[in-house]
Coordinates of C-alpha atoms and ligand atoms in Angstrom, one line a residue:
M1 CA -46.6 -33.1 -13.7
S2 CA -44.4 -31.6 -11.0
R3 CA -40.9 -30.8 -12.1
V4 CA -39.2 -29.3 -9.1
R5 CA -36.8 -31.7 -7.3
L6 CA -34.3 -31.4 -4.5
L7 CA -30.9 -31.7 -5.5
S8 CA -28.9 -34.6 -4.0
D9 CA -26.5 -33.5 -1.3
T10 CA -23.5 -34.1 -3.4
L11 CA -24.8 -32.1 -6.2
A12 CA -25.8 -29.3 -3.9
S13 CA -22.2 -29.4 -2.6
Q14 CA -20.8 -29.2 -6.0
V15 CA -23.0 -26.2 -6.9
A16 CA -22.0 -24.5 -3.7
A17 CA -18.3 -25.3 -4.4
G18 CA -18.6 -23.2 -7.6
E19 CA -18.8 -20.1 -5.4
V20 CA -16.4 -21.0 -2.5
I21 CA -13.8 -22.9 -4.4
E22 CA -12.8 -21.0 -7.5
R23 CA -9.2 -22.2 -7.7
P24 CA -6.6 -24.2 -5.7
A25 CA -5.8 -21.1 -3.8
S26 CA -9.4 -21.0 -2.4
V27 CA -8.8 -24.5 -1.1
V28 CA -5.7 -23.4 0.6
K29 CA -7.5 -20.4 2.1
E30 CA -10.4 -22.5 3.6
L31 CA -8.1 -25.2 5.0
V32 CA -5.6 -22.8 6.5
E33 CA -8.4 -20.8 8.0
N34 CA -9.9 -24.0 9.5
S35 CA -6.6 -24.6 11.0
L36 CA -6.3 -21.2 12.4
D37 CA -9.8 -21.5 14.0
A38 CA -8.6 -24.7 15.5
A39 CA -6.0 -22.8 17.4
A40 CA -3.0 -24.3 15.5
R41 CA 0.5 -23.2 16.4
T42 CA 2.1 -24.7 13.4
I43 CA 0.6 -25.0 9.9
E44 CA 2.4 -26.7 7.1
V45 CA 1.1 -26.5 3.5
L46 CA 2.3 -28.7 0.7
I47 CA 1.4 -28.4 -2.9
R48 CA 2.2 -30.2 -6.2
R49 CA 1.6 -28.8 -9.7
G50 CA 0.0 -25.6 -8.6
G51 CA -2.2 -27.4 -6.2
I52 CA -4.1 -29.1 -9.0
S53 CA -2.5 -32.5 -8.3
L54 CA -2.2 -32.1 -4.5
I55 CA -2.8 -29.7 -1.6
R56 CA -2.0 -30.9 1.8
V57 CA -2.5 -28.8 5.0
T58 CA -1.4 -30.2 8.2
D59 CA -1.9 -28.5 11.6
D60 CA -1.3 -29.2 15.3
G61 CA -4.7 -27.8 16.5
I62 CA -7.5 -29.1 18.6
G63 CA -8.4 -32.0 16.1
M64 CA -11.8 -33.6 15.9
D65 CA -13.4 -36.8 17.4
R66 CA -14.9 -39.3 15.0
D67 CA -18.5 -37.9 15.1
D68 CA -17.2 -34.5 14.3
A69 CA -14.8 -35.8 11.6
L70 CA -17.9 -37.2 9.8
L71 CA -20.3 -34.5 10.7
C72 CA -18.0 -31.7 9.3
L73 CA -18.3 -33.2 5.9
E74 CA -22.1 -32.5 5.8
R75 CA -23.3 -29.3 4.3
H76 CA -24.0 -26.4 6.9
A77 CA -22.2 -28.4 9.7
T78 CA -20.1 -26.0 11.7
S79 CA -18.9 -25.7 15.3
K80 CA -18.5 -22.0 15.0
I81 CA -22.0 -20.4 15.2
R82 CA -25.3 -21.7 16.6
T83 CA -27.9 -18.8 16.4
A84 CA -28.6 -15.9 14.2
D85 CA -27.2 -13.7 16.9
D86 CA -23.9 -15.3 16.6
L87 CA -23.8 -14.3 13.0
A88 CA -23.7 -10.7 14.2
S89 CA -20.6 -11.1 16.1
V90 CA -18.5 -13.7 14.3
A91 CA -15.1 -14.1 15.9
T92 CA -13.8 -17.1 13.9
L93 CA -12.6 -17.0 10.2
G94 CA -15.2 -19.6 9.2
F95 CA -18.9 -19.9 10.1
R96 CA -20.8 -21.0 7.0
G97 CA -20.0 -24.7 7.3
E98 CA -19.4 -25.1 3.6
A99 CA -15.9 -25.4 2.9
L100 CA -15.1 -29.0 3.7
P101 CA -18.2 -30.5 2.0
S102 CA -17.7 -28.3 -1.1
I103 CA -14.0 -29.3 -1.4
A104 CA -14.7 -33.0 -0.8
S105 CA -17.4 -33.0 -3.5
I106 CA -15.0 -31.9 -6.2
S107 CA -11.8 -33.7 -5.4
R108 CA -10.3 -37.0 -4.0
F109 CA -10.3 -36.0 -0.3
R110 CA -8.7 -37.4 2.8
L111 CA -9.0 -36.1 6.3
T112 CA -7.1 -37.5 9.2
T113 CA -7.6 -35.9 12.6
R114 CA -6.9 -36.6 16.3
E115 CA -7.8 -34.7 19.5
K116 CA -5.0 -34.2 21.9
A117 CA -6.2 -36.5 24.6
A118 CA -7.6 -39.3 22.4
V119 CA -5.8 -42.6 22.0
A120 CA -6.6 -42.9 18.4
G121 CA -7.6 -40.7 15.6
T122 CA -9.8 -40.9 12.6
E123 CA -9.2 -41.1 8.9
V124 CA -12.0 -40.5 6.5
I125 CA -11.6 -40.8 2.7
V126 CA -14.1 -39.2 0.3
S127 CA -14.2 -39.2 -3.4
G128 CA -16.4 -36.8 -5.4
G129 CA -18.4 -36.3 -2.2
K130 CA -19.0 -40.0 -1.5
I131 CA -17.5 -41.2 1.8
E132 CA -15.4 -44.3 0.9
T133 CA -13.6 -45.3 4.1
V134 CA -13.7 -44.4 7.6
R135 CA -11.0 -46.0 10.0
D136 CA -8.7 -45.3 12.8
G137 CA -5.8 -43.1 11.8
G138 CA -4.2 -39.8 12.4
E139 CA -0.8 -40.2 14.4
A140 CA -0.1 -36.8 15.7
P141 CA -2.7 -34.5 17.5
G142 CA -4.2 -32.2 15.1
T143 CA -5.7 -32.3 11.6
Q144 CA -4.4 -33.1 8.1
V145 CA -6.4 -32.6 5.0
E146 CA -5.3 -33.9 1.6
V147 CA -6.9 -32.7 -1.6
R148 CA -6.0 -34.5 -4.8
S149 CA -7.1 -34.0 -8.3
L150 CA -9.2 -30.8 -7.8
F151 CA -12.1 -30.4 -10.0
Y152 CA -11.6 -34.0 -11.5
N153 CA -15.3 -34.3 -11.9
L154 CA -15.9 -30.8 -13.0
P155 CA -14.2 -30.7 -16.3
A156 CA -15.8 -27.3 -17.1
R157 CA -14.1 -25.7 -14.0
R158 CA -10.9 -27.4 -14.6
K159 CA -10.6 -25.8 -18.0
F160 CA -10.8 -22.4 -16.4
L161 CA -7.6 -23.0 -14.4
R162 CA -4.6 -21.0 -15.3
S163 CA -1.1 -22.3 -15.7
E164 CA 0.6 -24.1 -12.8
M165 CA 2.7 -21.0 -12.4
T166 CA -0.3 -18.7 -11.9
E167 CA -2.0 -21.1 -9.6
T168 CA 1.1 -21.4 -7.6
R169 CA 1.5 -17.7 -7.3
N170 CA -2.2 -17.4 -6.1
I171 CA -1.6 -19.9 -3.5
E172 CA 1.6 -18.2 -2.3
H173 CA -0.2 -14.9 -2.1
Q174 CA -2.9 -16.5 0.0
L175 CA -0.3 -17.9 2.3
Y176 CA 1.4 -14.5 2.6
L177 CA -1.9 -13.1 3.7
Q178 CA -2.4 -15.7 6.4
A179 CA 1.2 -15.6 7.5
I180 CA 1.1 -11.8 7.9
A181 CA -2.3 -11.9 9.7
H182 CA -1.0 -14.5 12.1
P183 CA 2.6 -13.9 13.2
E184 CA 1.9 -16.1 16.2
V185 CA 1.5 -19.1 14.1
A186 CA 4.5 -21.0 12.5
F187 CA 4.1 -21.6 8.7
A188 CA 5.9 -23.9 6.3
F189 CA 5.3 -24.0 2.7
V190 CA 6.6 -26.9 0.5
R191 CA 6.1 -26.6 -3.3
D192 CA 6.9 -29.6 -5.6
E193 CA 9.1 -31.0 -2.8
K194 CA 10.9 -27.9 -2.3
L195 CA 10.8 -25.8 0.9
V196 CA 9.7 -22.4 -0.1
F197 CA 9.6 -20.9 3.4
H198 CA 9.6 -21.8 6.9
L199 CA 8.4 -19.0 9.3
P200 CA 9.0 -19.5 13.0
L201 CA 6.2 -18.2 15.3
T202 CA 6.8 -14.7 16.7
R203 CA 5.0 -12.2 18.7
R204 CA 6.0 -9.3 16.6
L205 CA 4.5 -8.5 13.2
R206 CA 7.8 -6.7 12.3
D207 CA 9.7 -10.1 12.6
R208 CA 7.1 -11.9 10.4
I209 CA 7.4 -9.3 7.8
R210 CA 11.2 -9.5 7.8
D211 CA 11.1 -13.4 7.7
L212 CA 8.8 -13.3 4.8
L213 CA 9.8 -10.4 2.7
G214 CA 13.3 -9.5 3.9
H215 CA 15.3 -6.9 5.8
E216 CA 15.3 -4.4 2.8
L217 CA 11.6 -4.0 2.6
L218 CA 11.2 -3.8 6.4
A219 CA 13.8 -0.9 6.4
R220 CA 11.6 1.1 4.2
L221 CA 8.5 0.6 6.2
L222 CA 7.0 2.9 8.9
E223 CA 5.2 1.6 11.9
V224 CA 1.6 3.0 12.1
E225 CA 1.4 4.2 15.6
S226 CA -1.7 2.3 16.7
A227 CA -4.6 4.7 17.3
T228 CA -8.4 4.7 17.3
H229 CA -10.4 7.1 15.2
G230 CA -14.0 6.9 15.9
K231 CA -14.8 3.2 16.0
V232 CA -11.9 1.9 14.1
R233 CA -8.5 1.0 15.4
V234 CA -5.7 1.2 12.9
S235 CA -2.2 -0.3 13.3
G236 CA 0.5 -2.1 11.3
F237 CA 3.2 -1.0 8.9
I238 CA 3.1 1.1 5.7
G239 CA 5.8 1.9 3.1
Q240 CA 7.6 5.2 3.3
A241 CA 6.4 8.0 0.9
G242 CA 7.8 6.9 -2.6
V243 CA 7.8 3.1 -1.8
S244 CA 5.4 1.6 -4.1
R245 CA 4.6 -1.3 -6.4
A246 CA 3.0 -1.7 -9.9
T247 CA 0.4 -4.1 -8.5
R248 CA -1.5 -4.5 -5.4
D249 CA 0.5 -7.6 -4.5
Q250 CA 2.0 -5.9 -1.4
Q251 CA -1.2 -4.1 -0.3
F252 CA -2.2 -6.1 2.7
V253 CA -5.2 -5.0 4.7
F254 CA -7.0 -7.0 7.4
V255 CA -10.3 -6.2 9.2
N256 CA -10.4 -8.0 12.4
G257 CA -7.7 -10.4 11.4
R258 CA -9.4 -11.3 8.0
A259 CA -7.7 -10.4 4.8
I260 CA -10.0 -8.4 2.7
E261 CA -10.3 -6.7 -0.6
S262 CA -12.3 -3.6 -0.8
P263 CA -12.4 -0.7 -3.3
L264 CA -13.4 1.5 -0.4
I265 CA -10.1 0.7 1.3
G266 CA -8.0 0.8 -1.8
A267 CA -9.4 4.3 -2.4
A268 CA -8.6 5.2 1.2
L269 CA -5.1 4.1 0.9
K270 CA -4.6 6.1 -2.3
E271 CA -6.0 9.1 -0.7
G272 CA -3.8 8.8 2.4
Y273 CA -0.8 8.5 0.2
H274 CA -1.9 11.2 -2.1
T275 CA 1.1 13.1 -3.7
A276 CA 3.4 10.5 -2.1
L277 CA 2.5 7.9 -4.7
M278 CA 3.4 7.7 -8.4
K279 CA 0.6 7.5 -10.8
G280 CA -0.5 3.9 -11.4
Q281 CA 1.5 2.6 -8.5
F282 CA 0.0 1.0 -5.4
P283 CA 1.2 1.5 -1.8
V284 CA 2.8 -1.2 0.2
T285 CA 0.8 -1.8 3.4
F286 CA 0.4 -4.2 6.2
L287 CA -2.6 -2.5 7.7
F288 CA -4.7 -3.9 10.5
L289 CA -8.2 -2.5 11.2
E290 CA -9.9 -3.4 14.3
M291 CA -13.6 -2.7 15.1
A292 CA -16.5 -4.3 17.0
P293 CA -17.9 -7.3 15.0
A294 CA -21.2 -5.6 14.7
E295 CA -19.5 -2.8 12.8
V296 CA -18.7 -5.1 9.8
D297 CA -20.7 -7.7 7.9
V298 CA -18.4 -10.5 6.7
N299 CA -21.3 -12.6 5.4
V300 CA -21.5 -10.8 2.0
H301 CA -19.4 -13.1 -0.2
P302 CA -19.2 -16.9 0.1
A303 CA -15.4 -16.6 0.1
K304 CA -15.6 -13.7 2.6
R305 CA -13.1 -11.7 0.7
E306 CA -15.5 -8.8 0.8
V307 CA -17.1 -7.1 3.7
R308 CA -19.7 -4.5 4.3
F309 CA -18.9 -1.7 6.8
R310 CA -21.7 0.0 8.8
D311 CA -19.9 3.2 8.6
P312 CA -17.9 3.3 5.4
A313 CA -17.0 6.9 5.7
G314 CA -15.7 6.4 9.2
V315 CA -13.5 3.6 8.2
R316 CA -12.2 5.6 5.2
E317 CA -11.3 8.6 7.4
A318 CA -9.6 6.4 10.0
I319 CA -7.3 4.9 7.2
V320 CA -6.6 8.3 5.6
R321 CA -5.7 9.9 8.9
A322 CA -3.4 7.0 10.1
I323 CA -1.5 7.1 6.8
R324 CA -1.1 10.9 6.7
R325 CA 0.0 11.0 10.3
T326 CA 2.5 8.2 9.8
L327 CA 4.1 9.6 6.6
E328 CA 4.4 13.0 8.2
S329 CA 5.9 11.7 11.5
D330 CA 8.5 10.1 9.4
R331 CA 9.5 13.5 8.1
E332 CA 11.3 14.4 11.3
S333 CA 13.5 11.5 11.6
W334 CA 14.2 11.8 7.9
Q335 CA 15.2 15.5 8.4
E336 CA 17.5 14.4 11.3
Q337 CA 19.5 12.3 9.0
F338 CA 20.4 15.5 6.9
R339 CA 21.1 17.5 10.0
A340 CA 23.4 15.1 11.6
P341 CA 27.0 16.1 11.3
A342 CA 29.0 15.1 8.2
P343 CA 31.6 12.8 9.4
V344 CA 34.7 13.9 7.5
E345 CA 36.3 16.9 6.2
P346 CA 35.3 17.7 2.6
S347 CA 37.2 15.8 0.1
V348 CA 35.8 17.8 -2.7
V349 CA 35.8 21.5 -2.1
R350 CA 34.0 23.7 -4.7
P351 CA 35.6 27.0 -5.4
T352 CA 33.9 29.7 -3.4
P353 CA 33.5 33.0 -5.3
P354 CA 35.8 35.7 -3.9
V355 CA 33.7 37.6 -1.5
A356 CA 34.4 39.7 1.6
P357 CA 34.8 37.7 4.8
A358 CA 31.8 39.1 6.5
E359 CA 29.6 38.1 3.6
D360 CA 31.2 34.8 3.3
E361 CA 30.2 34.1 6.9
Q362 CA 26.6 35.0 5.9
Q363 CA 26.6 32.9 2.9
S364 CA 27.6 29.7 4.4
T365 CA 25.2 30.1 7.3
L366 CA 21.6 29.9 6.3
P367 CA 19.1 32.2 8.1
V368 CA 17.0 30.6 10.8
S369 CA 13.6 30.2 9.7
S370 CA 10.8 30.6 12.2
Q371 CA 9.3 27.1 11.9
A372 CA 12.3 24.9 11.4
P373 CA 15.6 24.6 13.2
A374 CA 18.6 26.2 11.6
I375 CA 20.3 24.1 8.9
R376 CA 23.8 24.8 8.4
V377 CA 25.2 24.2 4.9
D378 CA 28.9 23.8 5.6
R379 CA 31.0 24.7 2.7
S380 CA 34.0 26.1 4.5
S381 CA 37.5 25.2 3.6
P382 CA 39.3 22.1 5.1
N383 CA 41.6 24.0 7.3
D384 CA 38.8 26.1 8.8
E385 CA 39.1 25.5 12.6
R386 CA 35.7 26.8 13.6
P387 CA 33.7 24.4 15.7
R388 CA 31.2 22.8 13.5
P389 CA 27.5 23.0 14.6
S390 CA 25.8 19.8 14.8
H391 CA 23.1 20.2 12.2
Q392 CA 24.7 20.1 8.8
F393 CA 25.2 18.6 5.4
R394 CA 27.5 19.6 2.7
I395 CA 26.9 20.4 -1.0
L396 CA 29.6 18.8 -3.0
G397 CA 28.6 19.8 -6.5
I398 CA 26.0 19.2 -9.3
L399 CA 25.9 16.3 -11.6
N400 CA 24.6 16.5 -15.1
K401 CA 23.0 20.0 -14.4
L402 CA 20.3 18.1 -12.5
Y403 CA 21.4 16.1 -9.4
V404 CA 22.7 18.0 -6.4
L405 CA 25.4 15.9 -4.7
M406 CA 25.5 16.2 -1.0
E407 CA 27.3 14.5 1.9
N408 CA 25.6 13.9 5.3
A409 CA 26.5 11.6 8.2
E410 CA 25.0 8.6 6.5
G411 CA 27.0 9.0 3.2
L412 CA 26.0 10.4 -0.1
V413 CA 22.8 12.1 -1.1
L414 CA 21.6 12.8 -4.6
V415 CA 18.8 15.3 -4.9
D416 CA 16.8 15.6 -8.1
Q417 CA 16.5 19.5 -8.2
H418 CA 13.6 19.5 -10.6
A419 CA 11.5 17.0 -8.4
A420 CA 12.6 19.0 -5.3
H421 CA 11.5 22.3 -6.9
E422 CA 8.1 20.7 -7.8
R423 CA 7.5 19.5 -4.2
I424 CA 8.4 23.0 -2.7
L425 CA 6.2 24.9 -5.2
F426 CA 3.3 22.5 -4.7
E427 CA 3.3 22.8 -0.9
E428 CA 3.7 26.6 -1.2
L429 CA 0.8 27.0 -3.6
R430 CA -1.3 24.6 -1.5
R431 CA -0.7 26.7 1.5
R432 CA -1.7 29.9 -0.4
M433 CA -4.8 28.2 -1.8
E434 CA -5.9 27.3 1.7
T435 CA -5.4 30.8 3.0
K436 CA -5.8 33.9 0.7
G437 CA -5.8 32.0 -2.7
V438 CA -3.2 31.8 -5.4
P439 CA -2.3 35.2 -6.9
S440 CA -3.6 35.9 -10.1
Q441 CA -2.3 38.1 -13.0
R442 CA -4.6 39.9 -15.5
L443 CA -4.4 38.9 -19.2
L444 CA -3.9 41.9 -21.6
L445 CA -6.8 40.5 -23.6
P446 CA -9.4 38.6 -21.7
Q447 CA -10.6 35.5 -23.5
V448 CA -14.1 34.5 -24.1
I449 CA -14.3 30.8 -24.3
E450 CA -17.2 28.5 -25.4
L451 CA -17.5 25.1 -23.7
T452 CA -19.5 22.0 -24.5
P453 CA -22.5 21.7 -22.1
R454 CA -20.8 19.1 -19.9
D455 CA -17.6 21.1 -19.4
A456 CA -19.6 24.2 -18.8
E457 CA -21.6 22.5 -16.0
W458 CA -18.4 21.3 -14.5
V459 CA -16.9 24.9 -14.6
E460 CA -19.9 26.3 -13.0
Q461 CA -19.9 23.8 -10.2
N462 CA -16.2 24.4 -9.6
L463 CA -16.1 28.2 -10.2
A464 CA -15.1 29.2 -6.7
T465 CA -12.3 26.6 -6.6
L466 CA -10.9 27.7 -10.0
Q467 CA -10.9 31.3 -8.7
K468 CA -9.0 30.2 -5.6
M469 CA -6.5 28.6 -7.8
G470 CA -5.8 31.9 -9.5
L471 CA -7.9 31.3 -12.6
G472 CA -10.1 34.3 -13.1
V473 CA -13.1 32.7 -14.9
E474 CA -16.6 34.2 -15.0
E475 CA -19.7 33.2 -16.6
F476 CA -20.3 35.1 -19.8
G477 CA -23.5 33.7 -21.3
R478 CA -24.8 30.2 -22.1
H479 CA -21.8 27.8 -22.0
T480 CA -19.6 30.8 -22.5
F481 CA -17.0 32.0 -19.9
K482 CA -14.6 34.9 -19.8
L483 CA -11.0 34.2 -18.7
E484 CA -9.5 37.3 -17.4
S485 CA -6.6 36.4 -15.2
L486 CA -4.1 33.4 -14.7
P487 CA -1.6 32.5 -12.0
P488 CA 1.7 34.1 -13.0
F489 CA 3.5 30.8 -13.0
L490 CA 1.5 29.4 -15.8
S491 CA 2.8 30.1 -19.2
A492 CA -0.2 31.3 -21.0
G493 CA 0.6 31.0 -24.7
D494 CA -2.9 30.1 -25.4
P495 CA -5.1 30.8 -22.4
A496 CA -8.1 29.1 -23.9
R497 CA -6.2 25.9 -24.6
L498 CA -4.9 26.0 -21.0
L499 CA -8.3 26.3 -19.5
Q500 CA -9.5 23.4 -21.6
D501 CA -6.5 21.5 -20.4
V502 CA -7.1 22.1 -16.9
I503 CA -10.8 21.1 -17.3
D504 CA -9.9 18.0 -19.1
S505 CA -7.3 16.8 -16.6
L506 CA -9.3 17.7 -13.5
K507 CA -12.6 16.4 -14.7
S508 CA -11.2 12.9 -15.1
A509 CA -8.8 13.1 -12.1
S510 CA -11.4 13.9 -9.5
N511 CA -15.1 13.6 -9.8
S512 CA -15.9 13.2 -6.2
S513 CA -13.2 15.4 -4.8
S514 CA -13.3 18.2 -2.3
P515 CA -12.4 21.6 -3.7
L516 CA -9.2 21.5 -1.8
R517 CA -8.3 18.2 -3.5
L518 CA -9.2 19.7 -6.8
G519 CA -7.0 22.5 -6.2
E520 CA -4.1 20.1 -5.2
E521 CA -4.7 18.2 -8.4
M522 CA -4.5 21.3 -10.5
I523 CA -1.3 22.4 -8.8
A524 CA 0.3 19.0 -9.1
K525 CA -0.5 19.0 -12.7
T526 CA 0.7 22.4 -13.5
V527 CA 3.6 23.1 -11.3
C528 CA 5.8 20.9 -13.5
R529 CA 5.8 23.3 -16.1
H530 CA 7.0 25.9 -13.8
A531 CA 9.4 23.9 -11.7
V532 CA 13.2 24.2 -12.5
K533 CA 13.9 22.3 -15.6
A534 CA 16.3 19.5 -15.6
N535 CA 19.2 21.6 -16.9
D536 CA 18.5 25.0 -15.5
L537 CA 21.9 25.7 -14.0
L538 CA 21.3 27.1 -10.5
R539 CA 23.7 29.4 -8.8
D540 CA 25.1 28.2 -5.4
P541 CA 22.9 30.2 -3.1
E542 CA 19.8 28.9 -5.1
V543 CA 20.9 25.3 -4.5
E544 CA 21.2 26.1 -0.9
K545 CA 17.9 27.5 -0.7
L546 CA 16.4 24.8 -2.6
I547 CA 17.7 22.2 -0.2
R548 CA 16.6 24.2 2.8
D549 CA 13.1 24.7 1.5
L550 CA 12.8 21.1 0.7
L551 CA 13.8 20.1 4.2
D552 CA 11.0 22.3 5.4
C553 CA 8.3 20.6 3.3
E554 CA 5.6 18.5 4.8
L555 CA 6.6 15.4 2.6
P556 CA 10.0 16.3 1.4
Y557 CA 11.1 12.9 0.1
C558 CA 9.0 12.8 -3.0
C559 CA 7.5 15.2 -5.6
P560 CA 3.8 15.7 -5.8
H561 CA 3.7 12.8 -8.4
G562 CA 5.2 10.5 -5.9
R563 CA 8.6 10.3 -7.5
P564 CA 11.5 10.4 -5.1
T565 CA 13.2 13.8 -4.6
M566 CA 16.4 12.3 -3.3
I567 CA 18.3 9.1 -2.9
Q568 CA 20.6 8.1 -0.1
I569 CA 23.7 6.0 -0.8
S570 CA 25.0 5.1 2.6
L571 CA 28.8 4.6 3.3
G572 CA 28.2 1.0 4.1
E573 CA 26.8 0.6 0.6
L574 CA 29.8 2.3 -0.9
E575 CA 32.1 0.2 1.2
K576 CA 30.4 -3.0 -0.2
K577 CA 30.7 -1.8 -3.6
F578 CA 34.4 -1.1 -3.3
G579 CA 34.9 -4.5 -1.7
R580 CA 36.1 -3.0 1.6
K581 CA 33.4 -4.9 3.4
V582 CA 31.5 -8.1 2.5
Ligands
ADP601 P1 -16.6 -23.6 8.9 O1 -15.2 -23.4 9.0 O2 -17.4 -22.5 8.2 O3 -17.3 -24.0 10.2 P2 -15.9 -26.0 7.4 O4 -16.6 -26.8 6.4 O5 -14.7 -25.2 6.9 O6 -16.9 -24.9 7.9 O7 -15.5 -26.8 8.6 C1 -16.5 -27.5 9.3 C2 -16.1 -27.7 10.7 O8 -15.1 -28.7 10.8 C3 -15.6 -26.6 11.5 O9 -16.6 -25.8 12.1 C4 -14.7 -27.2 12.6 O10 -15.5 -27.6 13.7 C5 -14.3 -28.5 11.8 N1 -12.9 -28.4 11.3 C6 -12.6 -28.2 10.1 N2 -11.3 -28.0 9.9 C7 -10.7 -28.3 11.1 C8 -9.3 -28.4 11.7 N3 -8.2 -28.2 10.9 N4 -9.2 -28.6 12.9 C9 -10.2 -28.9 13.8 N5 -11.4 -28.8 13.4 C10 -11.8 -28.5 12.1
MG602 MG1 -13.9 -23.3 7.4

């Protein structure tokens, strides 16, 4: 007796719905994408009770005639591709012809639609996949889809829904993604009868980010100078070094206009920000990757969240380079801030040690370094009539033996001297490692160290790198090594312990990394011990040198662990705090 049977269309749709429609946010995604594909200029989304009770998406796009309004509810009915060749170069967000029948099979569904030139539109009402009513309807040109009681006929799926709050957050995130990817479309979002946002259409991504996330975030973003690396064009905005979030919620990445999640891209962002990001934090990005449609396969996942790249290494490289370049270009404008003239005469003058006039002159003017323009640290007395050079900031004092207080044209600057020193040391050691290697000092008593087989294998593989980093390690027998020298800045109370620490932290930190990256990890992990401790009292010239060296760093605004090295408090902010300005 034969047992194989074809599923009914409704049941097949419900099965497919399991993949495409995981939760209310998936419905919002599919409907908004359809509106975008229909060339809408305005999209309004309304939800009730986390989208479980109602989702309504209204657009002013091209609409459908009656035949299409009925056909679009059939499985595999799409206007977006026709042949297998089209699949290789999809230019629309949708193409699988699955979303509408899937949604209609698991909800109480109503579609109204009207083409611009048509006298009347069409209304179709479907319940659990069965068409119940077809009649004239749809007043304004465009399309409106209403989805009520999602999963009402799939109790198992309904049980998996989270709280209304969580589902609402997911929907909001989905709308953020669409709104950022399409600044040229106006969006409105209404939740439980309250208007959450209304975003006017704009040509500039910058305006859309501001309307959605506010001035303050925008002020902390850098524009990625749009450039092509290999086959990938990268543009958008990214957070300045030190700007980060505890979640990926503000990590927006689009490939050919489609929001995607990809471990590859996540890793590339991290790599680009490396040392400019605190551990466990995620960068803030609004990054747009553009490539020929044939370079990326979007047909990997029914919800099309994931994509497959033809040249993953090239994509990674393009992202890393774009981020590095953007962060580094920010350095110059940042340094300018500190070199702009301080506006007023010093209100706090620190007593200068009594020194001969000639020396005083020398002390207050820092030597001109060959790479960087001269920085003048002006600590002269208020009645000093000398014309002031244009590049200067003023050190006012030190707070709590840790924070250097400075004044620049913008206002007050606080520098964390420990974090600053870490950054300086990190870059200096990295430079040395790239060139002649980190200096090494012989131990009085070489240490013979036995390691576990796995650690021994790791050390063997990375021997050359360890030596470049100033660790004089040599093989000394099976799983045994001799440690003869260490970089002088490492406090070597117990060299064996130290080597084990280095192995443990590096082994987990970077299994795939290049030798250079490995060295950087090691430096970042070890410089802390050597950097100026919080309450090391620095002498005046040392503070000046610290600030000057910091300004010459490649990424001066954060320590190698991504913590900020300095905080600027503008005069405007102070005026607000003192109630001088509203
Ligand atoms: P896909 O988007 O993959 O083609 P869907 O099931 O989401 O599949 O939609 C089926 C078809 O219905 C689309 O190809 C499109 O022609 C039409 N359609 C859906 N939504 C809209 C809309 N908002 N405006 C105009 N046409 C739409
Ligand atoms: Mg679709």
